Each structure stands twice: as C-alpha cells, then as structure tokens.
Amino acid sequence: MSHFFANPLSVLLGEDLSADVFQKELYECIRNLDSFRRLAEEELNSKQVETVKFLLNDDRFLQDIAVKEIRRGTKTLSSLLTAIDLLSSMRSCLSLKASDSWSRIYIKAMAGELRDSAMIKDTLLAIRKLSSDALASLLDRLTDSPLLGISALINDLRRLVSENDSAGPLRSEHYAHRRNIRTTVVAQKVELSKHVSSLSEQDLSYSKLVDRLDRILKDFFQETLIDPSELFLHEVLVYDFKSPHREVFIPNPRCCEGAHHGLSSTHPATSVLYQLYLESGAIINISDLWFAFRTIVGTDDAEDEEVEQERTLALFSRALAEMKYLGIIKNSKRKADHLAKLLWNGL
C-alpha cells in the first residue's frame, strides 16, 4: 500500500485503464518522467521525429503507448522473477554459497547487476562439471520451468543414463578430475604439462548434452535478467524507496526562504535552534548554544540592545521549550548547564 500512496502514477497499475483514468495531470506526470525523456531521446536518435511530436502533443497517442508498455513491462518483470526463482533453486541444489539467499539475488536483479555477474558464471560452471546423477537431480527441479527444450533434454539424459555400461556416472569434458598437471624432468629442469584424459563415446554424448543445457540457460538469463530501470514507465512498476510511506504520512520540514544560503534571522527560531542541535555533539552546552543562537537571530543595529537581547532570549527560551516538548532534548544529569540529545543520529 505504501507504493500506491507515495506514487500517484501507480493508478496505471489498475485493471481498468479507461479514458477516465488518464486525466490531464496524469499525462503531464508521465511526460516529466526520466524514462519518458529517455524514450524521446531514443526515438530522436532513430530519426523518429514525428513519433516524439505525437508523444509530446497527442494525449491519446501517449495513452495507447503507456497502456501497451505497462502490460509489456509487467510481463517482463514476471519473467525476471521467474529467472530469480530458477537461479535460487539451482544454487540451492548445487550447494553453492549459502549467503546468496533469494532476497540477495532479488536485490542484485532489480539493480540490473545479475545478468553478467559472477553469480551466473559460477552457477553455469558448476552445472557443466556435474555428473549425470547430480544433473538428473537438478533437472527434476526444472521440469516446470519455462526453459525451452528442457523436456527433450531430460529425455535425452535418461536415455544416456540407461545406456551407460560403466560402473560410475557419466562425466563431461568439464569435469575437474579430467584435467591434471604432469611434471617431467628434462635436463635437470622440471617441466609442467597439462593432461586431459580421453572421453568415451557415452561421456562425449553427455558433454554435448551439458553444452546444450548451458546454452539454454545462458539464453534464458540473457533474455530475462534485464535492468528494470531501462523499461519505459519503470517508475510505475518498481520503486526503490526504503520507506515510501514516510513521504505521505510524515510531514517533511518545509524550506524557509533563502534556506540554501544558510541560517538567518528570518528563519523560525525553532528551526535555527534545531539546526544548531544537529551540528552539536551528544551533550550540548547551553551557554554555547545561546551564543550561537544570538549570533544568528540577534541584530547588531538595534536601537535598544537590552530590548533586543530580551526579545532574542525569549525566542531562544520558547524554541528550547518546544524542543523539550517534542522529546528532542532534555536536561543532562551529568552537568547542570548542559543538554542531552534524545534522538538517534539521522533522525
């Protein structure tokens, strides 16, 4: 629910995308998105000037494009989640790193960092080194997967296993123990050479089957593990806010006029004191706080300095009382003339 409250564009995720949904303000919101700007730039680079004109000026044309892209993006993200589930299941079956949980894989995928990552390469390498028994156990988990050609692959593997006349399981050419290093001494020098044991016809057929599976998995991951931020209207489909509900339910401090130039006497007294509070340590000297506050809020050109000091002191006392009432500070028990912070850092 946080996403829907914090993002007005989430109305596009509804099942009924009729003309009533697309109000004038919604068209303007879409045209101000980064993904819309990128789409327009891509069309311009492709010399599609008329398309860009329609996107900018024709609301009906933009509506049709938005509905089409929302549906396409939903299917794309569904395929992405399927790939995440598949990768997590395979890594669990292969007993790879336990730290690579589903949530970790999901975060990498949504950040667009999974397609060519070391996690994919390690998984495919581990699969290429599997024996026929271990591969059969892995493929049992992939029976209901959307991988093209996986059913034929499973049938071919069963046939090879049934025809295997050796005592052990079938091994591919990628099996680690097939490759070893030999040492020979020639003229009192040690020479190293790589030796690869020969493959039987059945192992050779099994190697080809493993290569087929490798190509199927590579093509599948290349197609599905896309970067969600490259989708048009990805701002509607996904979000990366840690606490989006705060943007709606918790009021944010409003900027005072000229706030980007620093604090000044025109700012509310409580705002000034709170900024000084943020710049202080865990224990705050009241005297130092008062002098800093008076330097900012007080004026040097006042006709009556005593009246001006009384006015500044009243503002300081009221701001201090408001901060105590809000539970931001309290009197320190260690030192009578000091204040103690009550909020954690960053709040």
XYZ file of C-alpha atoms in Angstrom:
347
model
C 0.000 0.000 0.000
C 2.944 2.332 0.603
C 3.765 2.336 -3.111
C 0.226 3.366 -4.072
C 0.066 6.170 -1.522
C 3.514 7.533 -2.358
C 3.295 7.280 -6.160
C 0.268 8.823 -7.910
C 1.326 7.129 -11.165
C 0.536 3.746 -9.625
C -3.044 4.308 -10.828
C -1.720 2.911 -14.124
C -1.419 -0.500 -12.462
C -5.184 -0.854 -12.228
C -7.018 -3.439 -14.302
C -9.319 -0.864 -15.893
C -7.225 1.669 -17.794
C -10.111 3.581 -19.327
C -10.025 7.151 -20.553
C -11.345 8.323 -17.157
C -8.088 7.253 -15.519
C -5.972 9.328 -17.880
C -6.613 12.830 -16.649
C -4.691 15.840 -17.888
C -2.461 15.862 -14.814
C -1.527 12.223 -15.393
C -0.303 12.954 -18.909
C 1.873 15.744 -17.555
C 3.292 13.440 -14.874
C 4.217 10.835 -17.493
C 5.914 13.432 -19.683
C 8.050 14.559 -16.743
C 9.439 11.079 -16.025
C 13.063 10.201 -16.693
C 12.006 7.104 -18.617
C 9.837 9.254 -20.912
C 12.763 11.549 -21.576
C 14.967 8.564 -22.391
C 12.294 7.173 -24.737
C 12.066 10.512 -26.552
C 15.845 10.661 -26.902
C 15.948 7.131 -28.321
C 13.254 7.994 -30.851
C 15.124 11.119 -31.868
C 18.347 9.152 -32.294
C 16.381 6.798 -34.569
C 15.158 9.785 -36.618
C 11.562 9.228 -35.441
C 10.774 12.915 -35.067
C 7.053 12.529 -35.757
C 6.731 9.925 -33.009
C 8.279 12.303 -30.496
C 5.859 15.058 -31.576
C 2.925 12.718 -31.012
C 4.286 11.726 -27.581
C 4.563 15.368 -26.565
C 1.328 16.725 -28.056
C -1.136 13.879 -28.564
C -2.596 12.624 -25.274
C -4.442 9.759 -26.943
C -1.255 8.510 -28.595
C 0.581 8.698 -25.254
C -2.254 6.776 -23.575
C -2.006 3.911 -26.064
C 1.777 3.739 -25.641
C 1.509 3.835 -21.841
C -1.065 1.019 -21.676
C 0.985 -1.114 -24.052
C 4.244 -0.540 -22.179
C 2.687 -1.154 -18.761
C 1.444 -4.564 -19.906
C 4.758 -5.387 -21.563
C 6.707 -4.246 -18.507
C 4.523 -6.359 -16.211
C 5.269 -9.468 -18.286
C 8.973 -8.617 -18.381
C 9.165 -8.260 -14.604
C 7.222 -11.506 -14.195
C 9.850 -13.246 -16.331
C 12.556 -11.610 -14.230
C 11.047 -13.033 -11.044
C 10.852 -16.456 -12.685
C 14.562 -16.246 -13.515
C 15.328 -15.269 -9.911
C 13.382 -18.262 -8.599
C 15.137 -20.554 -11.077
C 18.600 -19.285 -10.177
C 17.917 -19.529 -6.451
C 16.623 -23.090 -6.832
C 19.643 -24.165 -8.886
C 22.150 -22.651 -6.472
C 20.394 -24.361 -3.591
C 20.581 -27.710 -5.407
C 24.247 -27.142 -6.256
C 25.027 -26.271 -2.603
C 26.763 -23.054 -3.587
C 27.209 -20.059 -1.271
C 24.597 -20.116 1.471
C 24.833 -16.301 1.723
C 23.238 -15.984 -1.726
C 19.685 -16.049 -0.455
C 16.643 -15.333 -2.585
C 16.471 -11.781 -1.282
C 20.136 -11.147 -2.139
C 19.607 -12.474 -5.665
C 16.452 -10.350 -5.970
C 18.275 -7.168 -4.947
C 21.031 -7.793 -7.493
C 18.489 -8.498 -10.225
C 16.415 -5.384 -9.535
C 19.587 -3.310 -9.591
C 20.436 -4.703 -13.035
C 23.642 -6.327 -11.759
C 22.814 -10.004 -12.201
C 22.915 -10.732 -15.948
C 26.708 -10.786 -16.378
C 27.575 -11.246 -12.722
C 29.992 -13.734 -11.192
C 26.989 -15.463 -9.600
C 25.653 -16.505 -13.015
C 29.089 -17.597 -14.231
C 29.745 -19.665 -11.093
C 26.365 -21.357 -11.385
C 26.827 -22.299 -15.049
C 30.363 -23.540 -14.397
C 29.168 -25.729 -11.528
C 26.448 -27.198 -13.764
C 28.951 -28.034 -16.512
C 31.017 -30.012 -14.007
C 28.091 -32.105 -12.706
C 27.921 -35.844 -13.123
C 24.891 -37.409 -14.759
C 23.344 -38.335 -11.385
C 23.674 -34.824 -9.999
C 22.443 -33.310 -13.254
C 19.358 -35.550 -13.235
C 18.566 -34.341 -9.704
C 18.955 -30.730 -10.856
C 16.776 -31.174 -13.941
C 13.985 -32.653 -11.803
C 13.633 -29.182 -10.288
C 13.480 -27.598 -13.722
C 10.652 -29.743 -15.067
C 8.047 -26.997 -14.659
C 10.377 -24.156 -15.657
C 9.753 -22.075 -18.797
C 13.095 -23.141 -20.312
C 12.714 -24.008 -23.980
C 13.814 -27.535 -24.859
C 14.206 -28.685 -21.255
C 11.787 -31.618 -21.669
C 13.726 -33.017 -24.627
C 16.933 -32.539 -22.662
C 15.590 -34.539 -19.715
C 14.511 -37.386 -22.022
C 17.936 -37.455 -23.709
C 19.652 -37.585 -20.326
C 17.517 -40.505 -19.197
C 18.354 -42.336 -22.390
C 22.087 -41.774 -21.926
C 21.954 -42.919 -18.319
C 20.069 -46.089 -19.261
C 22.676 -46.862 -21.930
C 25.615 -46.243 -19.603
C 27.551 -49.512 -19.204
C 30.261 -48.144 -16.888
C 30.298 -48.554 -13.123
C 30.191 -44.850 -12.348
C 28.043 -41.974 -13.591
C 28.703 -40.106 -16.814
C 31.165 -37.225 -16.707
C 31.514 -34.283 -19.065
C 34.694 -32.869 -20.501
C 34.413 -30.044 -17.971
C 34.788 -32.426 -15.029
C 37.642 -31.145 -12.852
C 39.420 -34.506 -12.393
C 39.746 -34.996 -16.146
C 42.361 -32.289 -16.236
C 45.611 -32.772 -14.338
C 49.122 -31.458 -14.443
C 52.088 -33.726 -15.095
C 55.659 -32.977 -14.126
C 58.662 -34.232 -16.071
C 62.349 -33.644 -15.528
C 64.326 -32.807 -18.664
C 68.000 -31.852 -18.398
C 67.630 -31.229 -14.680
C 64.677 -28.881 -15.319
C 61.121 -29.509 -14.171
C 58.544 -29.051 -16.901
C 54.810 -28.873 -16.284
C 52.282 -30.065 -18.824
C 48.503 -30.294 -18.810
C 46.949 -33.662 -19.483
C 43.308 -34.283 -20.348
C 42.031 -37.809 -20.042
C 40.246 -39.202 -23.067
C 36.447 -39.351 -23.261
C 34.362 -42.395 -24.041
C 31.617 -42.124 -26.625
C 28.991 -42.003 -23.886
C 30.878 -39.267 -21.999
C 31.241 -37.354 -25.240
C 27.477 -37.534 -25.825
C 26.920 -36.446 -22.244
C 29.294 -33.483 -22.763
C 27.244 -32.353 -25.749
C 24.074 -32.591 -23.669
C 25.659 -30.476 -20.923
C 26.676 -27.873 -23.518
C 23.079 -27.781 -24.773
C 21.832 -27.099 -21.253
C 24.494 -24.423 -20.830
C 23.321 -22.629 -23.976
C 19.666 -22.883 -22.914
C 20.406 -21.351 -19.515
C 22.612 -18.608 -20.964
C 19.981 -17.588 -23.498
C 17.266 -17.639 -20.852
C 19.192 -15.473 -18.383
C 20.309 -13.049 -21.100
C 16.692 -12.586 -22.144
C 15.057 -12.334 -18.717
C 17.643 -10.718 -16.432
C 17.104 -7.203 -17.737
C 17.745 -3.941 -15.916
C 14.289 -2.769 -14.722
C 15.390 0.867 -14.859
C 15.651 0.562 -18.665
C 11.915 -0.100 -19.001
C 9.621 2.711 -20.059
C 7.444 3.706 -17.076
C 9.625 1.715 -14.693
C 8.789 4.407 -12.119
C 5.266 2.941 -12.075
C 6.246 -0.724 -11.974
C 9.039 -0.672 -9.385
C 10.368 1.622 -6.687
C 13.473 1.684 -4.510
C 12.339 3.818 -1.601
C 13.248 2.285 1.741
C 10.271 3.902 3.479
C 7.900 5.330 0.855
C 5.096 5.725 3.388
C 7.082 8.475 5.117
C 6.756 10.659 2.038
C 2.977 10.627 2.509
C 2.158 10.151 6.182
C 5.013 12.057 7.837
C 5.207 15.784 7.058
C 8.609 16.969 5.913
C 10.176 20.231 7.121
C 9.381 22.993 4.671
C 12.264 25.044 3.358
C 12.427 28.623 4.537
C 13.084 31.392 2.064
C 16.794 31.579 1.356
C 17.490 28.352 3.282
C 20.079 27.248 0.719
C 22.225 30.250 1.755
C 22.390 29.091 5.387
C 20.554 30.087 8.550
C 19.433 33.650 9.066
C 17.329 35.741 11.420
C 14.328 35.402 9.075
C 14.014 31.686 9.850
C 11.789 30.423 12.680
C 13.608 30.328 15.984
C 12.932 26.611 16.486
C 14.351 25.821 13.040
C 17.532 27.715 13.835
C 17.922 26.010 17.193
C 17.242 22.597 15.698
C 19.938 23.122 13.051
C 22.403 24.081 15.782
C 21.269 20.990 17.663
C 22.117 18.808 14.655
C 25.603 20.293 14.469
C 26.301 19.633 18.164
C 27.519 16.569 19.989
C 25.602 14.255 22.313
C 25.989 16.724 25.216
C 25.295 20.395 24.435
C 26.492 23.344 26.490
C 23.517 25.699 26.934
C 25.750 28.743 27.061
C 27.461 27.867 23.773
C 24.070 27.141 22.230
C 22.732 30.506 23.359
C 25.691 32.471 21.983
C 25.418 30.685 18.626
C 21.665 31.325 18.529
C 22.075 35.003 19.444
C 24.701 35.452 16.724
C 22.246 34.229 14.085
C 18.929 35.629 15.315
C 20.030 38.839 17.040
C 20.686 42.089 15.185
C 23.582 44.443 15.828
C 21.865 47.589 14.573
C 19.028 47.545 17.125
C 18.301 50.905 18.770
C 17.864 49.353 22.226
C 20.319 46.482 22.735
C 18.708 45.460 26.027
C 15.254 45.117 24.469
C 16.753 43.223 21.501
C 18.558 40.819 23.846
C 15.372 40.214 25.817
C 13.500 39.511 22.567
C 16.227 37.088 21.386
C 16.293 35.384 24.794
C 12.509 34.943 24.664
C 12.772 33.340 21.233
C 15.569 31.085 22.476
C 13.601 30.025 25.561
C 10.468 29.270 23.521
C 12.403 27.279 20.921
C 14.164 25.353 23.679
C 10.846 24.607 25.366
C 9.351 23.375 22.077
C 12.269 21.025 21.501
C 11.925 19.660 25.029
C 8.193 19.192 24.481
C 8.887 17.263 21.265
C 11.256 14.976 23.147
C 14.355 16.028 21.236
C 16.425 17.184 24.213
C 16.407 17.026 27.990
C 18.470 18.430 30.852
C 21.650 16.471 31.383
C 22.084 14.646 34.692
C 25.857 14.863 34.399
C 26.139 18.642 34.131
C 23.532 21.146 35.223
C 24.296 23.650 32.445
C 24.203 21.069 29.626
C 21.532 19.411 27.500
C 21.435 15.784 26.331
C 20.178 14.586 22.973
C 17.329 12.079 22.975
C 17.114 11.242 19.266
C 19.351 8.837 17.340
C 21.722 10.122 14.702
C 19.985 10.879 11.445
C 16.523 11.463 12.940
